[in-house]
Amino acid sequence: MSWVEIGSATELRELLGEVMPRAATKERVRLHERDRQWLAASPFCLIATSDTDGNCDVSPKGDPAGFVHVIDDTTIAIPDRPGNRRADGFLNILTNPHVGLIFFIPGRNETLRINGRARLVREAPFFDELVVKGHRPALALVVEIEQIFFHCAKAFLRSELWKPGSWNPDALPSHARLVKEIQAVEETVEQLEAYYGETYAQKLYG
């Protein structure tokens, strides 16, 4: 069977139909009090970026619930924590400031989506409010909100993401074994298992 591609917005609309009225009117440009409450309860988000050539990246960010700092009704800040230093998303932002964010609350099927323009800030008065377990971030992602809305639950309901009965973490070998199989690393599996073991969780902030 040959592939049949969609090549225009008109063709796409003919296939999917028009936007549902509630979906068309839910976009906002400023934080509502409920948005603030959602951010205060969220411990995890995904940040989508792309460079000027359209090469994309999605990066997870997580901290204790409420880690996102609300600067005002149209601006938020997300602290950076120690990681692998690839900085793919940050490098994208330096050439293309547009970002898309999705904020999760574990067990909740809806998500909060924010699109806007981002910049990297290495120092600001609010950094003192971003300290977690003694770690003061070296930089923060500041996002000026251009679009914000709640996203419906259908993807989570279909995937049964929050239902433990659907979980299968042992479908693949341990992360240490995956690293050894896929990457050219010098460490043995045993050394990698030790690295990704209990001590890994003890070094999240330093």
GROMACS .gro file of C-alpha atoms in nm:
model
  206
    1MET     CA    1   0.000   0.000   0.000
    2SER     CA    2   0.146   0.337  -0.101
    3TRP     CA    3   0.173   0.627   0.142
    4VAL     CA    4  -0.069   0.916   0.108
    5GLU     CA    5   0.077   1.234   0.254
    6ILE     CA    6  -0.099   1.552   0.359
    7GLY     CA    7   0.053   1.857   0.193
    8SER     CA    8  -0.160   2.153   0.297
    9ALA     CA    9  -0.355   2.301   0.586
   10THR     CA   10  -0.672   2.277   0.377
   11GLU     CA   11  -0.621   1.905   0.324
   12LEU     CA   12  -0.552   1.857   0.694
   13ARG     CA   13  -0.872   2.040   0.791
   14GLU     CA   14  -1.074   1.833   0.546
   15LEU     CA   15  -0.948   1.521   0.719
   16LEU     CA   16  -0.969   1.632   1.084
   17GLY     CA   17  -1.255   1.878   1.070
   18GLU     CA   18  -1.271   2.224   1.224
   19VAL     CA   19  -1.143   2.307   1.572
   20MET     CA   20  -1.396   2.237   1.846
   21PRO     CA   21  -1.537   2.563   1.991
   22ARG     CA   22  -1.406   2.503   2.345
   23ALA     CA   23  -1.061   2.424   2.210
   24ALA     CA   24  -1.059   2.735   1.991
   25THR     CA   25  -1.142   2.970   2.279
   26LYS     CA   26  -0.931   2.829   2.563
   27GLU     CA   27  -0.609   3.012   2.480
   28ARG     CA   28  -0.500   3.292   2.713
   29VAL     CA   29  -0.198   3.522   2.735
   30ARG     CA   30  -0.179   3.581   3.111
   31LEU     CA   31  -0.164   3.354   3.413
   32HIS     CA   32  -0.497   3.289   3.585
   33GLU     CA   33  -0.497   3.210   3.956
   34ARG     CA   34  -0.567   2.846   3.865
   35ASP     CA   35  -0.257   2.846   3.643
   36ARG     CA   36  -0.052   2.964   3.940
   37GLN     CA   37  -0.200   2.688   4.152
   38TRP     CA   38  -0.118   2.431   3.884
   39LEU     CA   39   0.243   2.547   3.865
   40ALA     CA   40   0.266   2.534   4.245
   41ALA     CA   41   0.154   2.168   4.237
   42SER     CA   42   0.365   2.057   3.939
   43PRO     CA   43   0.701   1.883   3.997
   44PHE     CA   44   0.778   1.811   3.632
   45CYS     CA   45   0.768   1.972   3.288
   46LEU     CA   46   0.888   1.918   2.934
   47ILE     CA   47   1.058   2.200   2.740
   48ALA     CA   48   1.051   2.191   2.359
   49THR     CA   49   1.294   2.403   2.158
   50SER     CA   50   1.440   2.419   1.807
   51ASP     CA   51   1.735   2.588   1.646
   52THR     CA   52   1.716   2.821   1.348
   53ASP     CA   53   1.731   2.524   1.108
   54GLY     CA   54   1.432   2.358   1.273
   55ASN     CA   55   1.628   2.086   1.456
   56CYS     CA   56   1.419   2.009   1.764
   57ASP     CA   57   1.484   1.904   2.122
   58VAL     CA   58   1.260   1.818   2.417
   59SER     CA   59   1.413   1.832   2.763
   60PRO     CA   60   1.259   1.720   3.095
   61LYS     CA   61   1.289   1.938   3.404
   62GLY     CA   62   1.193   1.825   3.751
   63ASP     CA   63   1.220   1.942   4.111
   64PRO     CA   64   0.996   1.947   4.418
   65ALA     CA   65   0.645   2.068   4.335
   66GLY     CA   66   0.635   2.443   4.293
   67PHE     CA   67   0.986   2.468   4.149
   68VAL     CA   68   0.863   2.709   3.879
   69HIS     CA   69   0.897   3.067   3.997
   70VAL     CA   70   0.618   3.303   3.892
   71ILE     CA   71   0.768   3.648   3.833
   72ASP     CA   72   0.443   3.813   3.724
   73ASP     CA   73   0.124   3.736   3.527
   74THR     CA   74   0.316   3.693   3.202
   75THR     CA   75   0.659   3.568   3.311
   76ILE     CA   76   0.788   3.250   3.477
   77ALA     CA   77   1.135   3.118   3.558
   78ILE     CA   78   1.255   2.757   3.561
   79PRO     CA   79   1.579   2.682   3.750
   80ASP     CA   80   1.848   2.466   3.598
   81ARG     CA   81   2.005   2.187   3.803
   82PRO     CA   82   2.327   1.985   3.760
   83GLY     CA   83   2.303   1.752   3.460
   84ASN     CA   84   2.500   1.607   3.173
   85ARG     CA   85   2.597   1.953   3.041
   86ARG     CA   86   2.481   1.886   2.684
   87ALA     CA   87   2.262   2.198   2.707
   88ASP     CA   88   2.089   2.113   2.377
   89GLY     CA   89   1.777   2.315   2.455
   90PHE     CA   90   1.971   2.607   2.597
   91LEU     CA   91   2.189   2.626   2.286
   92ASN     CA   92   1.872   2.628   2.074
   93ILE     CA   93   1.728   2.916   2.276
   94LEU     CA   94   2.037   3.128   2.212
   95THR     CA   95   1.950   3.126   1.840
   96ASN     CA   96   1.571   3.076   1.853
   97PRO     CA   97   1.390   3.191   2.171
   98HIS     CA   98   1.057   3.021   2.102
   99VAL     CA   99   0.972   2.744   2.352
  100GLY     CA  100   0.682   2.513   2.428
  101LEU     CA  101   0.626   2.385   2.784
  102ILE     CA  102   0.399   2.114   2.925
  103PHE     CA  103   0.349   2.094   3.302
  104PHE     CA  104   0.239   1.770   3.468
  105ILE     CA  105   0.079   1.687   3.802
  106PRO     CA  106   0.127   1.315   3.878
  107GLY     CA  107  -0.204   1.133   3.868
  108ARG     CA  108  -0.377   1.416   3.686
  109ASN     CA  109  -0.480   1.349   3.326
  110GLU     CA  110  -0.485   1.710   3.209
  111THR     CA  111  -0.173   1.920   3.151
  112LEU     CA  112  -0.092   2.291   3.145
  113ARG     CA  113   0.069   2.415   2.825
  114ILE     CA  114   0.266   2.738   2.792
  115ASN     CA  115   0.422   2.873   2.473
  116GLY     CA  116   0.640   3.180   2.471
  117ARG     CA  117   0.980   3.340   2.428
  118ALA     CA  118   1.269   3.238   2.651
  119ARG     CA  119   1.601   3.378   2.761
  120LEU     CA  120   1.882   3.245   2.978
  121VAL     CA  121   1.951   3.440   3.296
  122ARG     CA  122   2.259   3.370   3.509
  123GLU     CA  123   2.172   3.601   3.799
  124ALA     CA  124   1.864   3.777   3.934
  125PRO     CA  125   1.719   3.865   4.277
  126PHE     CA  126   1.469   3.578   4.259
  127PHE     CA  127   1.750   3.319   4.241
  128ASP     CA  128   1.749   3.308   4.622
  129GLU     CA  129   1.397   3.163   4.599
  130LEU     CA  130   1.513   2.883   4.369
  131VAL     CA  131   1.742   2.712   4.620
  132VAL     CA  132   1.668   2.340   4.670
  133LYS     CA  133   1.869   2.126   4.912
  134GLY     CA  134   2.132   2.397   4.932
  135HIS     CA  135   2.171   2.421   4.555
  136ARG     CA  136   2.141   2.769   4.404
  137PRO     CA  137   2.104   2.737   4.025
  138ALA     CA  138   2.376   2.872   3.799
  139LEU     CA  139   2.111   2.983   3.551
  140ALA     CA  140   1.737   2.997   3.499
  141LEU     CA  141   1.516   2.982   3.195
  142VAL     CA  142   1.290   3.288   3.194
  143VAL     CA  143   0.983   3.254   2.974
  144GLU     CA  144   0.762   3.539   2.861
  145ILE     CA  145   0.418   3.386   2.811
  146GLU     CA  146   0.252   3.429   2.471
  147GLN     CA  147  -0.004   3.149   2.496
  148ILE     CA  148  -0.134   2.939   2.785
  149PHE     CA  149  -0.412   2.682   2.814
  150PHE     CA  150  -0.513   2.355   2.977
  151HIS     CA  151  -0.485   2.047   2.756
  152CYS     CA  152  -0.747   1.771   2.767
  153ALA     CA  153  -0.701   1.426   2.923
  154LYS     CA  154  -0.749   1.200   2.621
  155ALA     CA  155  -0.382   1.107   2.566
  156PHE     CA  156  -0.341   1.009   2.931
  157LEU     CA  157  -0.664   0.812   2.933
  158ARG     CA  158  -0.570   0.624   2.618
  159SER     CA  159  -0.221   0.544   2.744
  160GLU     CA  160  -0.331   0.466   3.103
  161LEU     CA  161  -0.013   0.645   3.203
  162TRP     CA  162  -0.096   0.681   3.570
  163LYS     CA  163  -0.237   0.329   3.618
  164PRO     CA  164   0.028   0.112   3.787
  165GLY     CA  165  -0.125  -0.198   3.632
  166SER     CA  166  -0.017  -0.073   3.289
  167TRP     CA  167   0.344  -0.009   3.394
  168ASN     CA  168   0.618  -0.238   3.264
  169PRO     CA  169   0.955  -0.092   3.366
  170ASP     CA  170   1.132  -0.424   3.304
  171ALA     CA  171   1.038  -0.433   2.936
  172LEU     CA  172   1.401  -0.339   2.866
  173PRO     CA  173   1.729  -0.408   3.049
  174SER     CA  174   1.856  -0.168   3.313
  175HIS     CA  175   1.980   0.173   3.202
  176ALA     CA  176   2.337   0.068   3.278
  177ARG     CA  177   2.307  -0.227   3.040
  178LEU     CA  178   2.148  -0.011   2.772
  179VAL     CA  179   2.437   0.236   2.797
  180LYS     CA  180   2.690  -0.045   2.767
  181GLU     CA  181   2.514  -0.196   2.465
  182ILE     CA  182   2.449   0.127   2.275
  183GLN     CA  183   2.736   0.363   2.363
  184ALA     CA  184   3.111   0.328   2.331
  185VAL     CA  185   3.198   0.346   2.703
  186GLU     CA  186   3.501   0.213   2.889
  187GLU     CA  187   3.318   0.123   3.210
  188THR     CA  188   3.200  -0.231   3.274
  189VAL     CA  189   2.832  -0.308   3.328
  190GLU     CA  190   2.907  -0.350   3.698
  191GLN     CA  191   3.069  -0.006   3.716
  192LEU     CA  192   2.776   0.149   3.532
  193GLU     CA  193   2.526  -0.027   3.760
  194ALA     CA  194   2.712   0.122   4.057
  195TYR     CA  195   2.710   0.468   3.899
  196TYR     CA  196   2.337   0.461   3.822
  197GLY     CA  197   2.256   0.300   4.157
  198GLU     CA  198   2.188   0.454   4.497
  199THR     CA  199   2.466   0.714   4.475
  200TYR     CA  200   2.314   0.855   4.153
  201ALA     CA  201   2.010   0.977   4.343
  202GLN     CA  202   2.232   1.124   4.611
  203LYS     CA  203   2.404   1.357   4.362
  204LEU     CA  204   2.101   1.530   4.211
  205TYR     CA  205   2.200   1.874   4.341
  206GLY     CA  206   2.576   1.859   4.339
   0.00000   0.00000   0.00000
